[in-house]
PDB file of C-alpha atoms in Angstrom:
ATOM      1  CA  MET J1194      79.483 222.962 -90.965  1.00  0.00           C
ATOM      2  CA  LYS J1195      83.150 221.884 -90.707  1.00  0.00           C
ATOM      3  CA  LYS J1196      84.194 225.491 -91.480  1.00  0.00           C
ATOM      4  CA  ARG J1197      82.192 226.759 -88.799  1.00  0.00           C
ATOM      5  CA  ILE J1198      83.563 224.368 -86.142  1.00  0.00           C
ATOM      6  CA  THR J1199      87.057 225.154 -87.416  1.00  0.00           C
ATOM      7  CA  THR J1200      86.492 228.871 -87.045  1.00  0.00           C
ATOM      8  CA  SER J1201      85.037 228.394 -83.541  1.00  0.00           C
ATOM      9  CA  ILE J1202      87.971 226.386 -82.519  1.00  0.00           C
ATOM     10  CA  ALA J1203      90.321 228.849 -83.787  1.00  0.00           C
ATOM     11  CA  ALA J1204      88.491 231.710 -81.960  1.00  0.00           C
ATOM     12  CA  VAL J1205      88.645 229.771 -78.679  1.00  0.00           C
ATOM     13  CA  ALA J1206      92.378 229.065 -79.136  1.00  0.00           C
ATOM     14  CA  VAL J1207      92.974 232.863 -79.574  1.00  0.00           C
ATOM     15  CA  MET J1208      90.938 233.710 -76.580  1.00  0.00           C
ATOM     16  CA  LEU J1209      92.723 231.106 -74.528  1.00  0.00           C
ATOM     17  CA  SER J1210      96.131 232.296 -75.796  1.00  0.00           C
ATOM     18  CA  ALA J1211      95.181 235.962 -74.930  1.00  0.00           C
ATOM     19  CA  THR J1212      94.063 234.650 -71.305  1.00  0.00           C
ATOM     20  CA  ILE J1213      97.426 232.674 -70.783  1.00  0.00           C
ATOM     21  CA  ALA J1214      99.645 235.627 -72.065  1.00  0.00           C
ATOM     22  CA  THR J1215      97.780 237.923 -69.717  1.00  0.00           C
ATOM     23  CA  GLN J1216      98.371 235.721 -66.783  1.00  0.00           C
ATOM     24  CA  ALA J1217     101.981 235.206 -67.924  1.00  0.00           C
ATOM     25  CA  PHE J1218     102.778 238.910 -67.766  1.00  0.00           C
ATOM     26  CA  ALA J1219     100.734 239.711 -64.736  1.00  0.00           C
ATOM     27  CA  ALA J1220     102.986 241.224 -62.324  1.00  0.00           C
ATOM     28  CA  ALA J1221     103.899 239.238 -59.064  1.00  0.00           C
ATOM     29  CA  PRO J1222     102.852 241.081 -55.872  1.00  0.00           C
ATOM     30  CA  PHE J1223     105.670 242.735 -53.949  1.00  0.00           C
ATOM     31  CA  SER J1224     106.290 240.902 -50.747  1.00  0.00           C
ATOM     32  CA  ASP J1225     107.763 243.831 -48.811  1.00  0.00           C
ATOM     33  CA  ILE J1226     104.923 246.256 -48.758  1.00  0.00           C
ATOM     34  CA  SER J1227     102.269 244.397 -46.750  1.00  0.00           C
ATOM     35  CA  SER J1228     102.482 246.726 -43.827  1.00  0.00           C
ATOM     36  CA  LEU J1229     102.479 250.039 -45.799  1.00  0.00           C
ATOM     37  CA  SER J1230      99.261 252.353 -45.847  1.00  0.00           C
ATOM     38  CA  SER J1231     100.200 252.836 -49.346  1.00  0.00           C
ATOM     39  CA  LYS J1232     100.111 249.288 -50.277  1.00  0.00           C
ATOM     40  CA  ALA J1233      96.980 249.474 -52.410  1.00  0.00           C
ATOM     41  CA  LYS J1234      98.395 252.476 -54.333  1.00  0.00           C
ATOM     42  CA  ILE J1235     101.770 250.702 -55.058  1.00  0.00           C
ATOM     43  CA  GLU J1236      99.916 247.696 -56.272  1.00  0.00           C
ATOM     44  CA  ALA J1237      97.532 249.516 -58.507  1.00  0.00           C
ATOM     45  CA  LEU J1238     100.586 251.500 -60.100  1.00  0.00           C
ATOM     46  CA  GLN J1239     102.479 248.024 -60.417  1.00  0.00           C
ATOM     47  CA  GLN J1240      99.418 246.571 -62.335  1.00  0.00           C
ATOM     48  CA  GLN J1241      99.449 249.558 -64.579  1.00  0.00           C
ATOM     49  CA  GLY J1242     103.026 249.046 -65.426  1.00  0.00           C
ATOM     50  CA  ILE J1243     103.884 252.406 -64.073  1.00  0.00           C
ATOM     51  CA  ILE J1244     106.250 251.185 -61.254  1.00  0.00           C
ATOM     52  CA  LYS J1245     108.640 248.319 -61.119  1.00  0.00           C
ATOM     53  CA  GLY J1246     110.378 246.573 -58.301  1.00  0.00           C
ATOM     54  CA  VAL J1247     113.994 246.089 -57.786  1.00  0.00           C
ATOM     55  CA  SER J1248     113.365 242.401 -58.422  1.00  0.00           C
ATOM     56  CA  ASP J1249     110.267 240.442 -59.202  1.00  0.00           C
ATOM     57  CA  THR J1250     108.915 240.482 -55.775  1.00  0.00           C
ATOM     58  CA  SER J1251     110.660 243.209 -53.935  1.00  0.00           C
ATOM     59  CA  PHE J1252     109.929 247.045 -54.094  1.00  0.00           C
ATOM     60  CA  ASN J1253     112.252 248.191 -51.272  1.00  0.00           C
ATOM     61  CA  PRO J1254     109.644 250.864 -50.372  1.00  0.00           C
ATOM     62  CA  GLU J1255     112.017 252.562 -47.696  1.00  0.00           C
ATOM     63  CA  ASP J1256     114.756 253.310 -50.271  1.00  0.00           C
ATOM     64  CA  ASN J1257     115.414 256.758 -51.165  1.00  0.00           C
ATOM     65  CA  LEU J1258     113.995 257.684 -54.579  1.00  0.00           C
ATOM     66  CA  THR J1259     116.766 258.596 -57.045  1.00  0.00           C
ATOM     67  CA  ALA J1260     116.360 261.252 -59.742  1.00  0.00           C
ATOM     68  CA  ALA J1261     116.611 258.544 -62.432  1.00  0.00           C
ATOM     69  CA  GLN J1262     113.555 256.566 -60.818  1.00  0.00           C
ATOM     70  CA  GLY J1263     111.661 259.796 -60.121  1.00  0.00           C
ATOM     71  CA  ILE J1264     111.831 261.044 -63.856  1.00  0.00           C
ATOM     72  CA  SER J1265     111.001 257.724 -65.250  1.00  0.00           C
ATOM     73  CA  LEU J1266     108.027 257.259 -62.914  1.00  0.00           C
ATOM     74  CA  ILE J1267     106.777 260.704 -63.879  1.00  0.00           C
ATOM     75  CA  VAL J1268     107.128 260.113 -67.742  1.00  0.00           C
ATOM     76  CA  ARG J1269     105.391 256.773 -67.289  1.00  0.00           C
ATOM     77  CA  ALA J1270     102.507 257.907 -65.084  1.00  0.00           C
ATOM     78  CA  THR J1271     101.686 261.094 -67.207  1.00  0.00           C
ATOM     79  CA  GLN J1272     102.519 259.332 -70.523  1.00  0.00           C
ATOM     80  CA  ILE J1273     104.186 262.496 -71.935  1.00  0.00           C
ATOM     81  CA  SER J1274     106.196 261.554 -75.031  1.00  0.00           C
ATOM     82  CA  LEU J1275     108.067 262.831 -78.066  1.00  0.00           C
ATOM     83  CA  ALA J1276     105.274 262.014 -80.403  1.00  0.00           C
ATOM     84  CA  ALA J1277     104.446 265.662 -81.367  1.00  0.00           C
ATOM     85  CA  ILE J1278     108.062 266.499 -81.891  1.00  0.00           C
ATOM     86  CA  ASP J1279     109.747 266.564 -85.218  1.00  0.00           C
ATOM     87  CA  PHE J1280     113.553 265.519 -85.370  1.00  0.00           C
ATOM     88  CA  SER J1281     116.033 265.646 -87.992  1.00  0.00           C
ATOM     89  CA  SER J1282     118.185 263.422 -86.029  1.00  0.00           C
ATOM     90  CA  ALA J1283     117.589 261.176 -82.938  1.00  0.00           C
ATOM     91  CA  PRO J1284     118.318 263.196 -79.648  1.00  0.00           C
ATOM     92  CA  THR J1285     120.671 261.974 -76.984  1.00  0.00           C
ATOM     93  CA  ALA J1286     120.445 262.285 -73.281  1.00  0.00           C
ATOM     94  CA  ASP J1287     123.992 263.262 -73.013  1.00  0.00           C
ATOM     95  CA  GLY J1288     123.424 266.088 -75.436  1.00  0.00           C
ATOM     96  CA  PHE J1289     121.313 267.821 -72.565  1.00  0.00           C
ATOM     97  CA  TYR J1290     122.437 266.334 -69.301  1.00  0.00           C
ATOM     98  CA  THR J1291     126.142 266.177 -68.165  1.00  0.00           C
ATOM     99  CA  LYS J1292     125.766 263.327 -65.968  1.00  0.00           C
ATOM    100  CA  VAL J1293     123.148 261.206 -67.881  1.00  0.00           C
ATOM    101  CA  ASN J1294     124.743 258.450 -70.004  1.00  0.00           C
ATOM    102  CA  ASN J1295     122.872 257.769 -73.348  1.00  0.00           C
ATOM    103  CA  ASP J1296     123.045 254.041 -72.700  1.00  0.00           C
ATOM    104  CA  ALA J1297     121.472 254.169 -69.319  1.00  0.00           C
ATOM    105  CA  TRP J1298     117.937 252.552 -68.783  1.00  0.00           C
ATOM    106  CA  TYR J1299     116.424 255.899 -68.034  1.00  0.00           C
ATOM    107  CA  ALA J1300     118.106 258.031 -70.755  1.00  0.00           C
ATOM    108  CA  GLU J1301     115.090 258.085 -72.990  1.00  0.00           C
ATOM    109  CA  ASP J1302     112.901 259.400 -70.091  1.00  0.00           C
ATOM    110  CA  PHE J1303     115.260 262.260 -69.416  1.00  0.00           C
ATOM    111  CA  VAL J1304     115.137 263.033 -73.323  1.00  0.00           C
ATOM    112  CA  ILE J1305     111.257 263.097 -73.070  1.00  0.00           C
ATOM    113  CA  ALA J1306     111.272 265.203 -69.975  1.00  0.00           C
ATOM    114  CA  HIS J1307     113.548 267.665 -71.596  1.00  0.00           C
ATOM    115  CA  TYR J1308     111.541 268.140 -74.734  1.00  0.00           C
ATOM    116  CA  ASN J1309     108.414 268.476 -72.931  1.00  0.00           C
ATOM    117  CA  GLY J1310     109.807 271.453 -70.920  1.00  0.00           C
ATOM    118  CA  LEU J1311     110.319 269.998 -67.536  1.00  0.00           C
ATOM    119  CA  ASP J1312     112.741 272.188 -65.620  1.00  0.00           C
ATOM    120  CA  ILE J1313     115.338 269.630 -64.817  1.00  0.00           C
ATOM    121  CA  PRO J1314     118.803 271.015 -64.376  1.00  0.00           C
ATOM    122  CA  ALA J1315     121.522 269.974 -66.929  1.00  0.00           C
ATOM    123  CA  ASP J1316     123.605 268.808 -64.219  1.00  0.00           C
ATOM    124  CA  ILE J1317     121.213 266.557 -62.316  1.00  0.00           C
ATOM    125  CA  ASP J1318     122.760 263.390 -60.919  1.00  0.00           C
ATOM    126  CA  PRO J1319     120.478 260.506 -61.741  1.00  0.00           C
ATOM    127  CA  LYS J1320     121.983 258.521 -58.857  1.00  0.00           C
ATOM    128  CA  ALA J1321     121.211 261.338 -56.231  1.00  0.00           C
ATOM    129  CA  PRO J1322     118.064 261.162 -54.172  1.00  0.00           C
ATOM    130  CA  LEU J1323     115.096 263.457 -54.996  1.00  0.00           C
ATOM    131  CA  THR J1324     113.650 265.809 -52.535  1.00  0.00           C
ATOM    132  CA  LYS J1325     109.790 266.262 -51.997  1.00  0.00           C
ATOM    133  CA  GLU J1326     109.983 269.694 -53.747  1.00  0.00           C
ATOM    134  CA  GLN J1327     111.963 268.557 -56.728  1.00  0.00           C
ATOM    135  CA  PHE J1328     109.600 265.497 -57.375  1.00  0.00           C
ATOM    136  CA  THR J1329     106.495 267.672 -56.920  1.00  0.00           C
ATOM    137  CA  HIS J1330     107.859 270.413 -59.152  1.00  0.00           C
ATOM    138  CA  TYR J1331     108.552 268.078 -62.001  1.00  0.00           C
ATOM    139  CA  LEU J1332     105.368 266.007 -61.538  1.00  0.00           C
ATOM    140  CA  VAL J1333     103.181 269.005 -61.813  1.00  0.00           C
ATOM    141  CA  GLN J1334     104.930 270.329 -64.961  1.00  0.00           C
ATOM    142  CA  ALA J1335     104.401 267.051 -66.510  1.00  0.00           C
ATOM    143  CA  LEU J1336     100.708 266.498 -65.278  1.00  0.00           C
ATOM    144  CA  GLU J1337      99.796 269.995 -66.583  1.00  0.00           C
ATOM    145  CA  LEU J1338     100.980 268.810 -70.013  1.00  0.00           C
ATOM    146  CA  THR J1339      98.066 266.265 -70.101  1.00  0.00           C
ATOM    147  CA  GLY J1340      95.267 268.845 -70.006  1.00  0.00           C
ATOM    148  CA  GLN J1341      94.138 272.268 -68.864  1.00  0.00           C
ATOM    149  CA  TYR J1342      92.917 271.837 -65.381  1.00  0.00           C
ATOM    150  CA  PRO J1343      90.616 274.424 -63.486  1.00  0.00           C
ATOM    151  CA  THR J1344      92.070 275.585 -60.170  1.00  0.00           C
ATOM    152  CA  ILE J1345      90.453 277.568 -57.428  1.00  0.00           C
ATOM    153  CA  LYS J1346      92.540 280.808 -57.555  1.00  0.00           C
ATOM    154  CA  MET J1347      93.566 280.702 -53.742  1.00  0.00           C
ATOM    155  CA  PHE J1348      96.750 280.733 -51.749  1.00  0.00           C
ATOM    156  CA  ILE J1349      97.419 277.944 -49.364  1.00  0.00           C
ATOM    157  CA  PRO J1350      99.520 279.096 -46.280  1.00  0.00           C
ATOM    158  CA  ILE J1351     102.631 276.882 -45.860  1.00  0.00           C
ATOM    159  CA  GLN J1352     104.477 277.442 -42.608  1.00  0.00           C
ATOM    160  CA  ASP J1353     107.842 276.623 -43.992  1.00  0.00           C
ATOM    161  CA  GLU J1354     107.378 278.403 -47.214  1.00  0.00           C
ATOM    162  CA  LYS J1355     110.704 280.244 -46.811  1.00  0.00           C
ATOM    163  CA  SER J1356     112.459 276.801 -47.130  1.00  0.00           C
ATOM    164  CA  ILE J1357     110.804 276.083 -50.436  1.00  0.00           C
ATOM    165  CA  THR J1358     112.925 276.935 -53.620  1.00  0.00           C
ATOM    166  CA  VAL J1359     111.520 280.149 -54.957  1.00  0.00           C
ATOM    167  CA  ASP J1360     111.005 278.548 -58.625  1.00  0.00           C
ATOM    168  CA  TYR J1361     109.081 275.678 -57.059  1.00  0.00           C
ATOM    169  CA  GLN J1362     106.536 277.591 -55.004  1.00  0.00           C
ATOM    170  CA  GLY J1363     104.029 277.838 -57.851  1.00  0.00           C
ATOM    171  CA  THR J1364     104.001 274.318 -58.829  1.00  0.00           C
ATOM    172  CA  ILE J1365     103.854 273.279 -55.087  1.00  0.00           C
ATOM    173  CA  GLN J1366     100.905 275.595 -54.398  1.00  0.00           C
ATOM    174  CA  ARG J1367      99.214 273.940 -57.412  1.00  0.00           C
ATOM    175  CA  ALA J1368     100.053 270.454 -56.325  1.00  0.00           C
ATOM    176  CA  LEU J1369      98.267 271.274 -52.968  1.00  0.00           C
ATOM    177  CA  LEU J1370      95.185 272.553 -54.911  1.00  0.00           C
ATOM    178  CA  TYR J1371      95.258 269.436 -57.026  1.00  0.00           C
ATOM    179  CA  LYS J1372      95.425 267.387 -53.931  1.00  0.00           C
ATOM    180  CA  ILE J1373      98.230 265.336 -55.026  1.00  0.00           C
ATOM    181  CA  VAL J1374     100.386 266.395 -52.032  1.00  0.00           C
ATOM    182  CA  SER J1375      99.614 267.647 -48.597  1.00  0.00           C
ATOM    183  CA  LEU J1376     100.989 269.505 -45.675  1.00  0.00           C
ATOM    184  CA  ASP J1377     101.655 267.940 -42.305  1.00  0.00           C
ATOM    185  CA  GLU J1378      99.630 268.700 -39.246  1.00  0.00           C
ATOM    186  CA  ALA J1379     101.609 271.814 -38.476  1.00  0.00           C
ATOM    187  CA  GLY J1380     101.092 273.158 -41.882  1.00  0.00           C
ATOM    188  CA  ASN J1381     104.696 272.393 -43.259  1.00  0.00           C
ATOM    189  CA  PHE J1382     105.473 270.957 -46.637  1.00  0.00           C
ATOM    190  CA  ASP J1383     109.007 269.929 -45.683  1.00  0.00           C
ATOM    191  CA  PRO J1384     110.415 270.623 -49.015  1.00  0.00           C
ATOM    192  CA  THR J1385     114.106 269.226 -48.563  1.00  0.00           C
ATOM    193  CA  HIS J1386     112.716 265.845 -47.240  1.00  0.00           C
ATOM    194  CA  VAL J1387     114.182 263.033 -49.436  1.00  0.00           C
ATOM    195  CA  LEU J1388     111.390 260.953 -50.640  1.00  0.00           C
ATOM    196  CA  THR J1389     111.263 257.189 -50.253  1.00  0.00           C
ATOM    197  CA  ARG J1390     110.073 255.025 -53.161  1.00  0.00           C
ATOM    198  CA  ALA J1391     106.885 254.285 -51.294  1.00  0.00           C
ATOM    199  CA  GLU J1392     106.168 257.966 -50.678  1.00  0.00           C
ATOM    200  CA  ALA J1393     106.713 258.854 -54.288  1.00  0.00           C
ATOM    201  CA  ALA J1394     104.518 255.970 -55.422  1.00  0.00           C
ATOM    202  CA  ALA J1395     101.634 257.352 -53.121  1.00  0.00           C
ATOM    203  CA  ILE J1396     102.019 260.860 -54.562  1.00  0.00           C
ATOM    204  CA  LEU J1397     102.200 259.553 -58.179  1.00  0.00           C
ATOM    205  CA  TYR J1398      99.062 257.504 -57.592  1.00  0.00           C
ATOM    206  CA  ASP J1399      97.248 260.546 -56.580  1.00  0.00           C
ATOM    207  CA  ALA J1400      98.529 262.520 -59.655  1.00  0.00           C
ATOM    208  CA  ARG J1401      97.462 259.729 -62.036  1.00  0.00           C
ATOM    209  CA  SER J1402      94.083 259.463 -60.321  1.00  0.00           C
ATOM    210  CA  PHE J1403      93.676 263.274 -60.622  1.00  0.00           C
ATOM    211  CA  ILE J1404      94.411 262.974 -64.503  1.00  0.00           C
ATOM    212  CA  ASP J1405      91.967 259.973 -64.986  1.00  0.00           C
ATOM    213  CA  ALA J1406      89.201 261.893 -62.958  1.00  0.00           C
ATOM    214  CA  HIS J1407      89.335 264.866 -65.185  1.00  0.00           C
ATOM    215  CA  LYS J1408      90.157 263.272 -68.560  1.00  0.00           C
ATOM    216  CA  ASP J1409      86.568 263.703 -69.796  1.00  0.00           C
ATOM    217  CA  ASP J1410      86.354 267.252 -68.653  1.00  0.00           C
ATOM    218  CA  VAL J1411      89.274 268.866 -70.410  1.00  0.00           C
ATOM    219  CA  ALA J1412      90.855 268.667 -73.687  1.00  0.00           C
ATOM    220  CA  PRO J1413      94.752 268.307 -73.784  1.00  0.00           C
ATOM    221  CA  ASP J1414      96.580 271.515 -74.517  1.00  0.00           C
ATOM    222  CA  PRO J1415      98.459 270.877 -77.849  1.00  0.00           C
ATOM    223  CA  VAL J1416     102.115 270.871 -77.290  1.00  0.00           C
ATOM    224  CA  GLU J1417     103.975 272.997 -79.636  1.00  0.00           C
ATOM    225  CA  PRO J1418     106.313 270.984 -81.645  1.00  0.00           C
ATOM    226  CA  GLU J1419     110.104 271.551 -81.181  1.00  0.00           C
ATOM    227  CA  THR J1420     112.223 271.417 -84.337  1.00  0.00           C
ATOM    228  CA  THR J1421     115.818 270.581 -84.038  1.00  0.00           C
ATOM    229  CA  ALA J1422     118.501 271.560 -86.445  1.00  0.00           C
TER     230      ALA J1422
END
């Protein structure tokens, strides 16, 4: 009997410890997003550990999204990784990008993006703001690594299509079909618009929701391992 009681107490202690730990690591709500229409999306991503604030309680939603922030968000949201890649030596970010310091907090995300085939230029400036077309292009590439998603073969007219970088037109069309981005009332995409952190979070939430909604319908397309010398 004594052994049973001891075991029960231990089990309760473990449960309490887990509860306390969960509460301790629960993210505090951001205090500067209460008036945003995307508030619920930002909070959901925060609770999932996908987005972080500039402090414990501040998100700075109107700040421009930097390339460093954007690439890191995309990697975390889509959960692409280096798991299927065999390395003879550890890769470094500065071996692929001229302006990414290997000691930077975002360096590993850039390495992951590179080895998963995201079309990120070697001279990208991590501190520079990302445009809507850039973020959408990288995000769709990462999203499509998570599964083979059926799309309706149709062309969506975009009024300012001529302003879109030619290499990005295909991914933007698919993003519209996936409904993770949208056109404005005039039918424009506004490709050169610099995204705010709040705008990027809203797009990212819709992308994550798309992945979750289809995870039981499609099997991930195996990534061909890339072997380094």
